Amino acid sequence: MDGNKILAQALAAQGLEYVFGVIGIPVVELSLAIQQAGLNYVGMRNEQSACYAAQAMGYLTGKPGVCLVVSGPGLVHALGGMANAQANCWPLLVIGGSCPQDHEGIGGFQECSQVELSRPYCKYSARPPSPALIPLHVEKAIRLAMYGRPGSSYLDFPGNILSQQVEGDCLSTMVRVNPPPRPWADPSLIQQASKLLMTAKKPLIIIGKGAAYSGAEHAVKELVTLCRLPFLPTPMGKGVIDDAHMFCVASARTMALQQADVILLLGARLNWILHFGRAPRFNPQAKIIQIDVCAEELHNSVSAKVAIQADIREAVKQLTSELISNNWVHPLSNNWFPTLQLKCENNRATVAKMIADTAPPLNYYTVFHHIQEIIPKDCIIVSEGANTMDIGRSLLLNSLPRHRLDAGTFGTMGVGLGFAIAAALWVRDYAPGKKVLCVEGDSAFGFSGMEIETMFRTPPQSLTVDTHYERLMELGGGKGHFCTTIPQLQDALKEALQVKNRPSIINVMINPSADRKPQTFSWLTESKL
């Protein structure tokens, strides 16, 4: 087998299912081998969007989506996606082609120090030294992307490694990566946490996307319901418990954070999204109970009173059991929850006035309210773009976990359409019948708008032949030209040249089978070393 086939079969043997990419030299044959191995390949328009789609699939499925890119600029374009996955803690495997090793140092095509370039943005970055060692590095890259705090991995493949033939079955000894272990919490720390909650006058749970990723929704709902604890979801923690749940106090976020005296963090980081856990946005006297799968995250920004390194789902089960064994529920009579409820009602009344204003030009609140009236309760909501995302978060409700994808921890613009493509594929294969709603601000849409073509394309490696790019001119009131004949082309060019201070697009249809003249040498002349 050659390196292409070994790599493709190694990915399939590890149970990976989806590859998103932009192909060219030296990974064209690899993309074909990947499809022959049974993986779903989706050709995207930009490497960043491909990387965003792959990581969203990783979040939704719990195993890395794969992003396949070409050498040099292809990998550089993907770095934004790698950094986003690393900050978001989503499993991702990026595979980059690179120039042949005997072209390095002499100006090889798209020569780039890709392993070193990727290292700051991932947990593992390596180049297998031979085709026989590809399965070993695939296993390690996937394991590190999934285990502990999930993140990115990068594997680099020079063209000569991909094309090199090896004898024997180097896949037979490959170890299959099992799902990550779920560490239980130290029982003594669970006891400390329960005692702290039982003494709280104003307890609050903050639910992060770590709880969503852990699949902790049933455990968290049981804790909230049985112990009658108010909760506040972070943006992608929405839906772990239904936003419409009576104990959700998202509409009183500021009051809840400023007055809570004991805060239980479930897979949420005290970063900029939560104002670092510091005054004046938080009660400076608040005691923090922090549960996180990543030990290095404990005590970050603010020292926790109780810090527990554990899987969220298992730790919450332990905590609920401890509280119930003590016959404890939060007494609603102490006025904390009624006060938060009243604040929620007042804030909703303020928003209701803005919703009632339906006169053009429309405001965000009325638009989102009337969208919410129509959309299915179980749809996946993808959202990005400053006010569009921030205001939409409060009005477009989630009832299910892992059903909201947005700019996330890194605050990345341009993720929306890539996320939506991944979500649509996940729905197709895992939840037929669900809908995906992508809500984009106009600036955010501009980052990746051409992925619309990806959404309706059928052949994964070929651009749609009759896409009417000329209609983009209608965005600014200009004129575009669609040409299939030489007279049409020349007339369009003459007309466009007469236009002053305005752009034009001339869209010329070329035969899909057209190619360059026969070449004496391949385009990239190989050395004879």
Coordinates of C-alpha atoms in Angstrom, one line a residue, residues 163 170 288:
S163 CA 3.1 8.2 -2.6
C170 CA 1.2 -1.9 9.0
I288 CA -16.7 29.1 44.0

